[in-house]
Amino acid sequence: MDRGQNSGGLMSSAGLVRYFDSEDSNAIRIDPKTVIAFGVMLGVLVQLLTFVS
């Protein structure tokens, strides 16, 4: 492979890295523990509703 030729490896994903690294001040921030707790509570609710019906 010629040294002047770009293989497209990391350069092709550089835009995505910049996109995901940028933080918007207006974005909603949710703690990961809150998401896990909500999922567990939703699962328990579904199990209870399945048991009752």
CSV table of C-alpha atoms in Angstrom, one decimal, residues 8-28:
chain,number,residue,atom,x,y,z
A,8,GLY,CA,-10.0,5.0,5.7
A,9,GLY,CA,-9.7,3.4,9.1
A,10,LEU,CA,-9.9,5.8,12.0
A,11,MET,CA,-10.5,8.9,9.8
A,12,SER,CA,-13.9,7.6,8.7
A,13,SER,CA,-15.1,7.3,12.4
A,14,ALA,CA,-13.6,10.6,13.5
A,15,GLY,CA,-16.8,12.5,12.9
A,16,LEU,CA,-18.8,10.1,15.0
A,17,VAL,CA,-16.3,10.4,17.9
A,18,ARG,CA,-16.6,14.2,17.7
A,19,TYR,CA,-20.4,13.9,17.6
A,20,PHE,CA,-20.7,11.6,20.7
A,21,ASP,CA,-18.1,13.5,22.6
A,22,SER,CA,-19.9,16.8,22.4
A,23,GLU,CA,-22.3,17.5,25.2
A,24,ASP,CA,-25.3,19.7,24.6
A,25,SER,CA,-26.2,22.0,27.6
A,26,ASN,CA,-29.9,21.5,26.8
A,27,ALA,CA,-29.7,17.7,26.7
A,28,ILE,CA,-31.6,15.6,29.3
